[in-house]
mmCIF file of N, CA and C and ligand atoms in Angstrom:
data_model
loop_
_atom_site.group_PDB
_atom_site.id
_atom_site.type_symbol
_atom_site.label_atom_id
_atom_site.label_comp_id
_atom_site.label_asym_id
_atom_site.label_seq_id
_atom_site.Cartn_x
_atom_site.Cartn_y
_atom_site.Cartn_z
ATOM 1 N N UNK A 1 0.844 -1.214 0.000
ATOM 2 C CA UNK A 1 0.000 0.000 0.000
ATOM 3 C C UNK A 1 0.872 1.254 0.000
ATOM 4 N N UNK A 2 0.270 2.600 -0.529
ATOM 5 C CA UNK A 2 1.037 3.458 -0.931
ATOM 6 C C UNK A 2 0.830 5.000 0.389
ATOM 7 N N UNK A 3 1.683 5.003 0.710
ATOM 8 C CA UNK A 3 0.863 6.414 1.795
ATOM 9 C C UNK A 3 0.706 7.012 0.731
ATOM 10 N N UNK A 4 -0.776 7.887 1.607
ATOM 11 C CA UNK A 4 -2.008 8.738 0.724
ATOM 12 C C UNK A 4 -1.366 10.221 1.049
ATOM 13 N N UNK A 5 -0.392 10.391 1.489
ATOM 14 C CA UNK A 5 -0.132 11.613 2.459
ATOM 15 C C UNK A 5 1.223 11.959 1.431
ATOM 16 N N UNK A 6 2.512 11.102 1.433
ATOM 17 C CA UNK A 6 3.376 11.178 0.532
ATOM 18 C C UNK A 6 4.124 10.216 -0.623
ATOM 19 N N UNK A 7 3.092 9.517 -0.637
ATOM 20 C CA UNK A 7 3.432 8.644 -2.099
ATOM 21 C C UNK A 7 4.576 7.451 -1.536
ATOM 22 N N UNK A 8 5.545 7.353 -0.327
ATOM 23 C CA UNK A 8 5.911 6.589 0.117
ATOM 24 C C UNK A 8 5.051 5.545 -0.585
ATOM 25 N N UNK A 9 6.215 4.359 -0.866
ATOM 26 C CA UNK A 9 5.734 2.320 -1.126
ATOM 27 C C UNK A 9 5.840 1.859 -0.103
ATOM 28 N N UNK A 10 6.489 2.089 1.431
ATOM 29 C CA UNK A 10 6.599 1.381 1.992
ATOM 30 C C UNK A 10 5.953 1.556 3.439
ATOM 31 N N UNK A 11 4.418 1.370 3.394
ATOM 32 C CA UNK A 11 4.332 1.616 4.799
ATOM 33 C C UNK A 11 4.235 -0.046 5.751
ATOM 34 N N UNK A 12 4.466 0.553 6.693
ATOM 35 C CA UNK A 12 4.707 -0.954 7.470
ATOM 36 C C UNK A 12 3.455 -0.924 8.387
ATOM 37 N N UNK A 13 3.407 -1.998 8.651
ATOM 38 C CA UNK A 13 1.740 -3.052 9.650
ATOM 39 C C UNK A 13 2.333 -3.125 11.421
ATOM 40 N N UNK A 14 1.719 -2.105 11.832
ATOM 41 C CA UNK A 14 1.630 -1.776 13.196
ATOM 42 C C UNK A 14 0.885 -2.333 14.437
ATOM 43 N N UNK A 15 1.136 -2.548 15.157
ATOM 44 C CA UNK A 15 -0.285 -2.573 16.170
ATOM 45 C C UNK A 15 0.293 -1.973 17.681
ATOM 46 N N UNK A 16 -0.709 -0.727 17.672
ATOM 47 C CA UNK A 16 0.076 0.069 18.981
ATOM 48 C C UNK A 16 -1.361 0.577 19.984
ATOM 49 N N UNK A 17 -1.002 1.480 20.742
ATOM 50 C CA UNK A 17 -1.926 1.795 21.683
ATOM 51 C C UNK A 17 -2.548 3.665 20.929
ATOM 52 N N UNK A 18 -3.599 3.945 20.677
ATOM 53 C CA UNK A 18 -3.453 5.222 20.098
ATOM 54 C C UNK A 18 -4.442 6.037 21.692
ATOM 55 N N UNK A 19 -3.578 7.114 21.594
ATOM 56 C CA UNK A 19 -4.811 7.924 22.965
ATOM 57 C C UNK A 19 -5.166 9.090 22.464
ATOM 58 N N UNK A 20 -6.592 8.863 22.686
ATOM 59 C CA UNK A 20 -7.707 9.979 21.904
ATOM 60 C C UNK A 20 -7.682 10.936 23.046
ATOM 61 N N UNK A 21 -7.685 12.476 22.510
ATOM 62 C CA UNK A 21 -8.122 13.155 23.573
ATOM 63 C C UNK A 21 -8.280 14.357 23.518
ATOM 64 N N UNK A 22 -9.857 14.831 23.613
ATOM 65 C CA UNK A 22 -10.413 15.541 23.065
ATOM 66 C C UNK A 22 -10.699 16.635 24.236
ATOM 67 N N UNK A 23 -10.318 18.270 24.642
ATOM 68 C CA UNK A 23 -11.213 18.868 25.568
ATOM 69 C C UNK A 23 -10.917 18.352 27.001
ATOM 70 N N UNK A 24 -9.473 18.163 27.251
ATOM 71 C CA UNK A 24 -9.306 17.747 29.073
ATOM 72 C C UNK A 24 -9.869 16.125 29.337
ATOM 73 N N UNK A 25 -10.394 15.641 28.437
ATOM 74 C CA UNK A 25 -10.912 13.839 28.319
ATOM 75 C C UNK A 25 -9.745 13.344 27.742
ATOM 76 N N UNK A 26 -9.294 12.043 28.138
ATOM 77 C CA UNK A 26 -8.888 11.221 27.205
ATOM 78 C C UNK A 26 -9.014 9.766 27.506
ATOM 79 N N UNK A 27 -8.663 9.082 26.494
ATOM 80 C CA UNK A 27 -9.060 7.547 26.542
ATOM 81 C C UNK A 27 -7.772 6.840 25.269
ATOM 82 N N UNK A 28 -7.649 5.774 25.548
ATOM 83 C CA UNK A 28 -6.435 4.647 25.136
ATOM 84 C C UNK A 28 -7.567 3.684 24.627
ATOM 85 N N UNK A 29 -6.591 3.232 23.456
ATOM 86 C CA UNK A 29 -7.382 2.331 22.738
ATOM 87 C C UNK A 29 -6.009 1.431 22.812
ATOM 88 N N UNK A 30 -6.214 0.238 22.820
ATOM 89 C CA UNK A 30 -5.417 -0.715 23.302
ATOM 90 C C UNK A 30 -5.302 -1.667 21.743
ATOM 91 N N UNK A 31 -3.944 -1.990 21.606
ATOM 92 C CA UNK A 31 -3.694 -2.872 20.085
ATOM 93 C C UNK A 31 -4.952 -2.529 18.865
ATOM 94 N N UNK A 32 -4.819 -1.181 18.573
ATOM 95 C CA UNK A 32 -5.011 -0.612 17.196
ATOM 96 C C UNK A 32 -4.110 -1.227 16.452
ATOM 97 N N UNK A 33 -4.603 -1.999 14.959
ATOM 98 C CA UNK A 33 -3.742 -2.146 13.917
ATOM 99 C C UNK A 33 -4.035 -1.337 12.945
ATOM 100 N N UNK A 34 -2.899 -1.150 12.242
ATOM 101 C CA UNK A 34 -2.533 0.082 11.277
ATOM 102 C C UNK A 34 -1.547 -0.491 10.640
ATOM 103 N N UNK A 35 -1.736 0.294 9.282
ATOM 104 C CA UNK A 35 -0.499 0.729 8.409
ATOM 105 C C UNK A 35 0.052 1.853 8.150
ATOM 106 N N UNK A 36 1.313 2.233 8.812
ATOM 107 C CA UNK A 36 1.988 3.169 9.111
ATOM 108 C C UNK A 36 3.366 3.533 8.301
ATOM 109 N N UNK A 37 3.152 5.066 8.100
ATOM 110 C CA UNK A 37 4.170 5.433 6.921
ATOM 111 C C UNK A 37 5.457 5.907 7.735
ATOM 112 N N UNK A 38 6.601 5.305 7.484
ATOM 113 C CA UNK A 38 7.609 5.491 8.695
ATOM 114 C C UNK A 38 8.110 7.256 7.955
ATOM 115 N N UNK A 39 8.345 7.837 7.161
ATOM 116 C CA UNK A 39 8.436 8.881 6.539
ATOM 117 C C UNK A 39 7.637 10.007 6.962
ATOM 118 N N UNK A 40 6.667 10.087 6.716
ATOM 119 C CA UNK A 40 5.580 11.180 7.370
ATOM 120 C C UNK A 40 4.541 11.018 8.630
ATOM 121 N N UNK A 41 4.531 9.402 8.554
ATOM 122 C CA UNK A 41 3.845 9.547 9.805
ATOM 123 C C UNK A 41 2.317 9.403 9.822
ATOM 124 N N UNK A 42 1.908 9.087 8.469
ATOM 125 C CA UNK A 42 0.300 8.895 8.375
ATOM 126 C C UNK A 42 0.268 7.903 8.844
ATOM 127 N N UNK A 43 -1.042 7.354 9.174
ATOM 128 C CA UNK A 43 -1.453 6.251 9.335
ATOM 129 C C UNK A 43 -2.770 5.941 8.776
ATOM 130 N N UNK A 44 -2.945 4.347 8.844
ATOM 131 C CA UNK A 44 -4.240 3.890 7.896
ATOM 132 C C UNK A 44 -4.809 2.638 8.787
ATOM 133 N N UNK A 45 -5.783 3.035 9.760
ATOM 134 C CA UNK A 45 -6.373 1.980 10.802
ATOM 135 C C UNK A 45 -7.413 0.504 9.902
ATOM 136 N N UNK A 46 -6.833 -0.604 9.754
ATOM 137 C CA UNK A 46 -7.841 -1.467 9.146
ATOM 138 C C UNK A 46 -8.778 -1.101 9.719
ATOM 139 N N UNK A 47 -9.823 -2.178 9.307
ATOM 140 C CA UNK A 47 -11.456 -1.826 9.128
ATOM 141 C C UNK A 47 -12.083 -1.774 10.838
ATOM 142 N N UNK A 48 -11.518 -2.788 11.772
ATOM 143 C CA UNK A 48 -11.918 -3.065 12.699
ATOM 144 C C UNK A 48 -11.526 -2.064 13.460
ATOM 145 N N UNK A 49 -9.890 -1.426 13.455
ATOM 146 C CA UNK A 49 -9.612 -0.757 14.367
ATOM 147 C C UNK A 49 -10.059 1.108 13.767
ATOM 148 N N UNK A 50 -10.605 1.291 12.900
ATOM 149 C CA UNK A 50 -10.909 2.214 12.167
ATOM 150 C C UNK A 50 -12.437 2.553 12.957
ATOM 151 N N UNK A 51 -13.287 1.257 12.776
ATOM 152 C CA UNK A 51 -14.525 1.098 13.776
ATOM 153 C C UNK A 51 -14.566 1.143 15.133
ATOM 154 N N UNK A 52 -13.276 1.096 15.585
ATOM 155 C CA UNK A 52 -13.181 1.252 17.432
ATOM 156 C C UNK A 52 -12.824 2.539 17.622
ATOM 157 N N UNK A 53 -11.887 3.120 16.619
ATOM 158 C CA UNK A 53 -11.089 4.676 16.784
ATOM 159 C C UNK A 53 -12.882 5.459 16.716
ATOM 160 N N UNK A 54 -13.552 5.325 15.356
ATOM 161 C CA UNK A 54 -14.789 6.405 15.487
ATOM 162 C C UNK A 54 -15.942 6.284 16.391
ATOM 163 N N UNK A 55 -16.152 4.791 17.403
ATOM 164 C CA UNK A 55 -16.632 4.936 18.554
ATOM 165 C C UNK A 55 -16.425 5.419 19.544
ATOM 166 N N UNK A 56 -15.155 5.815 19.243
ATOM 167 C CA UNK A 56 -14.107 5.698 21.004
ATOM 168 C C UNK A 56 -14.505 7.259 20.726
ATOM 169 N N UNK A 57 -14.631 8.010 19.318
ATOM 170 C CA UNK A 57 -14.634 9.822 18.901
ATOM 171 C C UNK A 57 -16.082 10.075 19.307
ATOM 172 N N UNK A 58 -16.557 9.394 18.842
ATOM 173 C CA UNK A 58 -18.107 10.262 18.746
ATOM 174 C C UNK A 58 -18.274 9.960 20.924
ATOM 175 N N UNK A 59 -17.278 8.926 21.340
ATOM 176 C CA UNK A 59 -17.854 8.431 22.902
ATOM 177 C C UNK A 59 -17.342 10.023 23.405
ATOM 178 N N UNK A 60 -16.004 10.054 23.403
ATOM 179 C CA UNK A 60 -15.349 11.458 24.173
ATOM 180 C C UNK A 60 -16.154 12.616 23.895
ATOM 181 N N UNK A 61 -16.774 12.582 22.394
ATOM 182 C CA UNK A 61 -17.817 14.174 22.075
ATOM 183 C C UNK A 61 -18.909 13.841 23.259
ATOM 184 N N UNK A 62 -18.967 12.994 23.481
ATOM 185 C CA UNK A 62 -20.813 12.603 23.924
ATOM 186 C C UNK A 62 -20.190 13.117 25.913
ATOM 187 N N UNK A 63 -19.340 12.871 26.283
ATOM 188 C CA UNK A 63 -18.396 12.988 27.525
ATOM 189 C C UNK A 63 -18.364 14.419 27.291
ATOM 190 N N UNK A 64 -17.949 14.649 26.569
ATOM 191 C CA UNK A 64 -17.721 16.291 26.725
ATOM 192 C C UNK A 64 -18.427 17.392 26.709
ATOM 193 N N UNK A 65 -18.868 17.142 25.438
ATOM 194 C CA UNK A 65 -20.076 17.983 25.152
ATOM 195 C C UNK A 65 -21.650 17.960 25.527
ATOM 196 N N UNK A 66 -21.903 16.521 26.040
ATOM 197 C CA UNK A 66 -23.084 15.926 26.209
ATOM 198 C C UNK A 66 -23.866 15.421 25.301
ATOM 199 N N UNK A 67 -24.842 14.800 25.272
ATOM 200 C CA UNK A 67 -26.013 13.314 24.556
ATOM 201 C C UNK A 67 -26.847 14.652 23.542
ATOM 202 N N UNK A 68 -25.863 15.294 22.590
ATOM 203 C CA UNK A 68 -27.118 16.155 21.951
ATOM 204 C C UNK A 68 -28.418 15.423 21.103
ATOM 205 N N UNK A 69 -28.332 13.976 20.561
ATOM 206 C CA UNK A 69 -29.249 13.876 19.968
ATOM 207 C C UNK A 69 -30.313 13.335 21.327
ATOM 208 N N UNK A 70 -29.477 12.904 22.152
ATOM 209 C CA UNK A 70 -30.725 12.365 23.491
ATOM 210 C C UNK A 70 -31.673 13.411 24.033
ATOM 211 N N UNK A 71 -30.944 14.691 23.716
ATOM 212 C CA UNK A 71 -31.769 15.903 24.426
ATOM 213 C C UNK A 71 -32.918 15.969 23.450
ATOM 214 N N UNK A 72 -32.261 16.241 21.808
ATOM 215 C CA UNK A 72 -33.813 16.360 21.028
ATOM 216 C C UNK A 72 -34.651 15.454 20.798
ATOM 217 N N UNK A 73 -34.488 14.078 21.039
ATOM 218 C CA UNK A 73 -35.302 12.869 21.243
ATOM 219 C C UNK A 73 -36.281 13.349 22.425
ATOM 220 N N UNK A 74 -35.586 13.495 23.314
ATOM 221 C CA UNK A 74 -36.262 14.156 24.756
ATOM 222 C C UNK A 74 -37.509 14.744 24.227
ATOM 223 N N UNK A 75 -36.828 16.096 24.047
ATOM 224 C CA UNK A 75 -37.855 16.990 23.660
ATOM 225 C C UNK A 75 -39.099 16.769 22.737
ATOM 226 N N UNK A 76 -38.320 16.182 21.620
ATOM 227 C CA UNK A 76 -39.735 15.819 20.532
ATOM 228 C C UNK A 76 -40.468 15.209 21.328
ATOM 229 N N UNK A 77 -40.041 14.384 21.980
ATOM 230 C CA UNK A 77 -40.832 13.019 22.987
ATOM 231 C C UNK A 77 -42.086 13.532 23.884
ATOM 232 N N UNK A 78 -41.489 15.244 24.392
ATOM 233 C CA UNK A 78 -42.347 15.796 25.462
ATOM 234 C C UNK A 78 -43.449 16.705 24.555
ATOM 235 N N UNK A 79 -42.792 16.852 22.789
ATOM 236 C CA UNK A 79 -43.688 17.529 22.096
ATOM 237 C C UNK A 79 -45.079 16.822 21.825
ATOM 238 N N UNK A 80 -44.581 15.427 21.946
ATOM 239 C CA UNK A 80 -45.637 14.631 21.022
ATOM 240 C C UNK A 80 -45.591 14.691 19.859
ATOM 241 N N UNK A 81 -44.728 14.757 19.237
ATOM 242 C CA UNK A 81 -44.717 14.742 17.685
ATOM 243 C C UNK A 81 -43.698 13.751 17.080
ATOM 244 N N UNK A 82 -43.847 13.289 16.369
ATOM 245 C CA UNK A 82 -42.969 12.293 15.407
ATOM 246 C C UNK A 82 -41.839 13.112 14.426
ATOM 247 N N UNK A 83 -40.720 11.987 14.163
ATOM 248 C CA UNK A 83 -39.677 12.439 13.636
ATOM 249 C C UNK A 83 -39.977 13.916 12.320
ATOM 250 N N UNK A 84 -40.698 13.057 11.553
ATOM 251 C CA UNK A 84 -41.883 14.042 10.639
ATOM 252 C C UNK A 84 -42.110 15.175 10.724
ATOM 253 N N UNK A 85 -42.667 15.337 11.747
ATOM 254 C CA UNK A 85 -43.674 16.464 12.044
ATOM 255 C C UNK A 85 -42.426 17.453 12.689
ATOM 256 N N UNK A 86 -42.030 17.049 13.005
ATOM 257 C CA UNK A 86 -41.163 17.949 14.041
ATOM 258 C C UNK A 86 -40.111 18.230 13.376
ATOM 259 N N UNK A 87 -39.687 17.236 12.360
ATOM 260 C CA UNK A 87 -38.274 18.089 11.319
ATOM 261 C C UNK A 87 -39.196 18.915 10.175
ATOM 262 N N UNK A 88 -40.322 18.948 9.969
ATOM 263 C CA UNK A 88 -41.409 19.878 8.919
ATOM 264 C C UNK A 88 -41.168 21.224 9.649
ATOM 265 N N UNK A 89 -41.558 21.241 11.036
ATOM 266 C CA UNK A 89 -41.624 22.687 11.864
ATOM 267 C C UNK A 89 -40.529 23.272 11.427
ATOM 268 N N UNK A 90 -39.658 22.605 11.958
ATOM 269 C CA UNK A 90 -38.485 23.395 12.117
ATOM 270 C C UNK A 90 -37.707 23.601 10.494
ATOM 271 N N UNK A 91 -38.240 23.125 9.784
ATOM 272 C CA UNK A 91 -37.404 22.615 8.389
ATOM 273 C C UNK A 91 -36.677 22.390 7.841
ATOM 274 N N UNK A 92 -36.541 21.237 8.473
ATOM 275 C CA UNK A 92 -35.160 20.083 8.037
ATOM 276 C C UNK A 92 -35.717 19.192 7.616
ATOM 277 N N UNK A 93 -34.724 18.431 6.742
ATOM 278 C CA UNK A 93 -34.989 17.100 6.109
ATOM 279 C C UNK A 93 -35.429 16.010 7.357
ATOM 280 N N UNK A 94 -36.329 14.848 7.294
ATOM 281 C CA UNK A 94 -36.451 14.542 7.879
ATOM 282 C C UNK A 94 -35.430 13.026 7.852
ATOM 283 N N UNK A 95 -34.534 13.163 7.214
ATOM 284 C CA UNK A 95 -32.990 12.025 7.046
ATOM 285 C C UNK A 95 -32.543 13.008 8.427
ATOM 286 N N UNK A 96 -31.899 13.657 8.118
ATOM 287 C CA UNK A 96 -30.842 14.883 8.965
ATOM 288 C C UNK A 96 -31.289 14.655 9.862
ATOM 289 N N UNK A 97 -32.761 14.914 10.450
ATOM 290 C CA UNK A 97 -33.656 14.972 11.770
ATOM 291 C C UNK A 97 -33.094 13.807 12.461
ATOM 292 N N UNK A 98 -33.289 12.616 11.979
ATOM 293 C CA UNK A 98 -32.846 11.167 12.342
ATOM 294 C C UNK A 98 -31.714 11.197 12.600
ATOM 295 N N UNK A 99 -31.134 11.632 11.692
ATOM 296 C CA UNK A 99 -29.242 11.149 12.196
ATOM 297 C C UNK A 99 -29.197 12.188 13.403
ATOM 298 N N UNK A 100 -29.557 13.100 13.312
ATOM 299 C CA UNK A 100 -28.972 14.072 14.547
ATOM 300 C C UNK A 100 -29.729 13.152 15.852
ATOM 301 N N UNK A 101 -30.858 12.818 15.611
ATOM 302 C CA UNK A 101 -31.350 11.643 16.748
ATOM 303 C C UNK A 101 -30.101 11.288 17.058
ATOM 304 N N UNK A 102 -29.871 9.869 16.161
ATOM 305 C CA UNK A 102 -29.006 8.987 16.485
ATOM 306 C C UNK A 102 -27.365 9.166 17.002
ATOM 307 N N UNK A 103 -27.141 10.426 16.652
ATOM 308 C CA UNK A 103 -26.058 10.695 16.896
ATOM 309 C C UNK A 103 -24.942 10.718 15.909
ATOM 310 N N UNK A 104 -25.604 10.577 14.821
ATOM 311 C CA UNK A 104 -24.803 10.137 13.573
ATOM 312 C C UNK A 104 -24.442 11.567 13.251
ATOM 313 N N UNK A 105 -24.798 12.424 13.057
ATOM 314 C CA UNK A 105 -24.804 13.975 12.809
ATOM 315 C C UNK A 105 -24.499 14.546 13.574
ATOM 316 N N UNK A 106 -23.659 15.539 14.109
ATOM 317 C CA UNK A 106 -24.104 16.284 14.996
ATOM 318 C C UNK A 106 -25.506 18.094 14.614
ATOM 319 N N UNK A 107 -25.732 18.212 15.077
ATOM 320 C CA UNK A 107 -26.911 18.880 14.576
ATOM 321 C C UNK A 107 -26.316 20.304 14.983
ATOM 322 N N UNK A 108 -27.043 21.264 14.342
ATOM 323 C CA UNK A 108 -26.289 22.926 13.851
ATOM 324 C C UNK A 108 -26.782 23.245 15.474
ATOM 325 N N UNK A 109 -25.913 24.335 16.135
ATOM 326 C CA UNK A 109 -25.851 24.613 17.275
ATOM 327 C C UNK A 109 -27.324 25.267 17.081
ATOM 328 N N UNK A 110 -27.601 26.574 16.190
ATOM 329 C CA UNK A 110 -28.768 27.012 16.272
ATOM 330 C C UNK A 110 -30.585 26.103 16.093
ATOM 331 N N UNK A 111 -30.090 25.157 16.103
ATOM 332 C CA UNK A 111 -31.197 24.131 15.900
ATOM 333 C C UNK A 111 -31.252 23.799 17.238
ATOM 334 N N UNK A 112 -30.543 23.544 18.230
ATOM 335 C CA UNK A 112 -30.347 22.466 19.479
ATOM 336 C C UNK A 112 -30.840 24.099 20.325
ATOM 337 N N UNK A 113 -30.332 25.477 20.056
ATOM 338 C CA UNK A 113 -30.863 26.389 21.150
ATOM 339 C C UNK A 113 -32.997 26.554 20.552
ATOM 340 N N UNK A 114 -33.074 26.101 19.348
ATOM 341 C CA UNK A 114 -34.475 26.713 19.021
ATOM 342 C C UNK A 114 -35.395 25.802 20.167
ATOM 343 N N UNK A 115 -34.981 24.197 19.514
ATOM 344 C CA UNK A 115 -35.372 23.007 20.363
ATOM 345 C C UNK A 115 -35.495 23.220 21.842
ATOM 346 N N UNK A 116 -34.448 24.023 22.436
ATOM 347 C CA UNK A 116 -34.420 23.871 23.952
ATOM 348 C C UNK A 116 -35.606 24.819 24.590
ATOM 349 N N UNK A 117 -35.549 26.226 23.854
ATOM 350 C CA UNK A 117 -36.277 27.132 23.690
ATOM 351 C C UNK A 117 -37.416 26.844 23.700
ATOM 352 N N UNK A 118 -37.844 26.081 22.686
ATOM 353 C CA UNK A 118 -39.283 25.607 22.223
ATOM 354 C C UNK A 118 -39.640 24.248 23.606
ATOM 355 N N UNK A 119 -38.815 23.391 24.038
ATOM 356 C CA UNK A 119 -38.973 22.755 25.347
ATOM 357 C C UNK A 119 -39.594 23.409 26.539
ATOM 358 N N UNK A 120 -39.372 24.713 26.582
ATOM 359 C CA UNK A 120 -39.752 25.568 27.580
ATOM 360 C C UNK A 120 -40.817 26.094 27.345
ATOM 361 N N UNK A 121 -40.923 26.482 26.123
ATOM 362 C CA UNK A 121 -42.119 27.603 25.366
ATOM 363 C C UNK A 121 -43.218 26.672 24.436
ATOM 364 N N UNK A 122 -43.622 25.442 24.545
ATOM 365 C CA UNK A 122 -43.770 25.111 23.577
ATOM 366 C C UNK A 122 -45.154 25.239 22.941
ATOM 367 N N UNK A 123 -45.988 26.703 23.292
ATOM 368 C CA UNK A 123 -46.903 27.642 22.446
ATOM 369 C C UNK A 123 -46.232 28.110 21.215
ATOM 370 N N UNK A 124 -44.952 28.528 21.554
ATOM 371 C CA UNK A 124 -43.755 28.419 19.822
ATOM 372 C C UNK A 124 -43.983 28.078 18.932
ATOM 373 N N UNK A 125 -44.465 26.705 18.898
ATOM 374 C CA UNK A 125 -44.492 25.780 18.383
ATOM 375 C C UNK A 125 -45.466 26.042 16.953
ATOM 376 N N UNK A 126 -46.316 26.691 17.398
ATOM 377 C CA UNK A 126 -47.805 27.262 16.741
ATOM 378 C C UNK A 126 -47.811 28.385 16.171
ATOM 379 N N UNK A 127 -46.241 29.618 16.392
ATOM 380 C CA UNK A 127 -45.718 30.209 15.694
ATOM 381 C C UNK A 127 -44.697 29.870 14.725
ATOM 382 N N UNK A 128 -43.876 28.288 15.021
ATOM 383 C CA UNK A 128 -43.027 28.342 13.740
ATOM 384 C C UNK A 128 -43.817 27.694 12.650
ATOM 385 N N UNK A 129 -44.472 27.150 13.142
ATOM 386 C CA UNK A 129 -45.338 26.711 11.717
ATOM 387 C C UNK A 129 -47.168 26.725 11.736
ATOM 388 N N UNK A 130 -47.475 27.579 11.028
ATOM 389 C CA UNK A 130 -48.850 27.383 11.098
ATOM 390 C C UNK A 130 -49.717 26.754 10.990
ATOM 391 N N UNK A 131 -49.237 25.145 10.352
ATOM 392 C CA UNK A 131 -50.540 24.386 10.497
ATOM 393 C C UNK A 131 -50.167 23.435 11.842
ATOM 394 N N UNK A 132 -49.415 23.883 12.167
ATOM 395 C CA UNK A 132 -49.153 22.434 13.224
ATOM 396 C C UNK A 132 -50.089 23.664 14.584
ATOM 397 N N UNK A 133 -51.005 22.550 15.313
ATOM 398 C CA UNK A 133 -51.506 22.429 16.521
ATOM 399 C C UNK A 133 -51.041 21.604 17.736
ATOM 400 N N UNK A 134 -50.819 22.427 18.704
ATOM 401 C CA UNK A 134 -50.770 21.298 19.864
ATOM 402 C C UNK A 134 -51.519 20.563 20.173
ATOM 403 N N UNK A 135 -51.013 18.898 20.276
ATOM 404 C CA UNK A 135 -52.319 18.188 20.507
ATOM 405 C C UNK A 135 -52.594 18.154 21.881
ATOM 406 N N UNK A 136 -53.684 17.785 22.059
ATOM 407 C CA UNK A 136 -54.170 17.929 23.315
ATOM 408 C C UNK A 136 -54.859 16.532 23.527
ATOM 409 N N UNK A 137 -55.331 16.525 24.743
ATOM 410 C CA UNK A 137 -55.867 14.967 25.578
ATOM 411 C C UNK A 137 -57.084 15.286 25.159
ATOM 412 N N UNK A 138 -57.755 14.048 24.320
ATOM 413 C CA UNK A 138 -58.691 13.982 23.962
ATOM 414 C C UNK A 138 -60.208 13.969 25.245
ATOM 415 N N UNK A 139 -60.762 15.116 25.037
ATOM 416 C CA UNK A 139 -62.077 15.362 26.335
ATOM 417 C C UNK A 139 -63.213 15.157 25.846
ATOM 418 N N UNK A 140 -64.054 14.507 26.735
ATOM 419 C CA UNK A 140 -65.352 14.370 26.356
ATOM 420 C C UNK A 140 -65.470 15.148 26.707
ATOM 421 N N UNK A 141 -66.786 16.185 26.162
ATOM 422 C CA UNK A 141 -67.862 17.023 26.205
ATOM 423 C C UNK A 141 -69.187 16.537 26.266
ATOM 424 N N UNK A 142 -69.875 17.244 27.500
ATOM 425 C CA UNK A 142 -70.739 16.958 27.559
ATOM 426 C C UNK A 142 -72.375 17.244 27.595
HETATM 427 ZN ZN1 ZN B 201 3.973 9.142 4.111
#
């Protein structure tokens, strides 16, 4: 394999300890294998240890920064509204909506203050978009 960084032929097959550390956190990942360019210094994590390095990233964001898609799950949750409805309000795709759920995304800072906003206020709700109604507990009348 060729480093992608400087055209080096010869990178060599590693297996070392790499320590992530993001923001005053850090964490060790224990026998990462790699192919490593002794020249510049890139490296190229096979598939498995490539899959432990971007768990171990998105784990330290979630440590640091906190569970942002858990908060807007939260919230939609307390809206009553479905993935749908609630990425229509605000108007986002409702793919994007999901990944920022899941954590796959991280979601635009000004989206996560509207959400929190609207958690508190959520008569808002009926100003960002006009056809959406709050639902309410269904009452007999009598
Ligand atoms: Zn190189």
């Amino acid at each position: 394999m060729k480093c992608p960084a400087c055209g080096n032929s010869e990178m060599v097959t590693e297996i070392k300890d790499e320590i992530l550390s993001y923001s005053g956190q850090s964490l060790t990942l224990h026998t990462m294998k790699g192919d490593f360019c002794p020249l510049c210094g890139e490296g190229i994590w096979d598939e498995e240890s490539y899959r432990r390095y971007t768990e171990a990233q998105a784990a330290i964001m979630r440590a640091v920064k906190g569970d942002v898609g858990a908060d807007i799950r939260r919230i939609r949750k307390q809206l009553k509204l479905t993935q749908t409805e609630l990425s229509e309000v605000v108007g986002i795709g409702k793919v994007a909506f999901s990944r920022y759920e899941r954590g796959e995304t991280r979601p635009p800072a000004p989206l996560v203050k509207l959400l929190k906003l609207v958690e508190r206020h959520p008569e808002l709700l009926s100003e960002m978009s006009p056809t959406y109604r709050p639902k309410r507990e269904a009452r007999l009348t009598g």
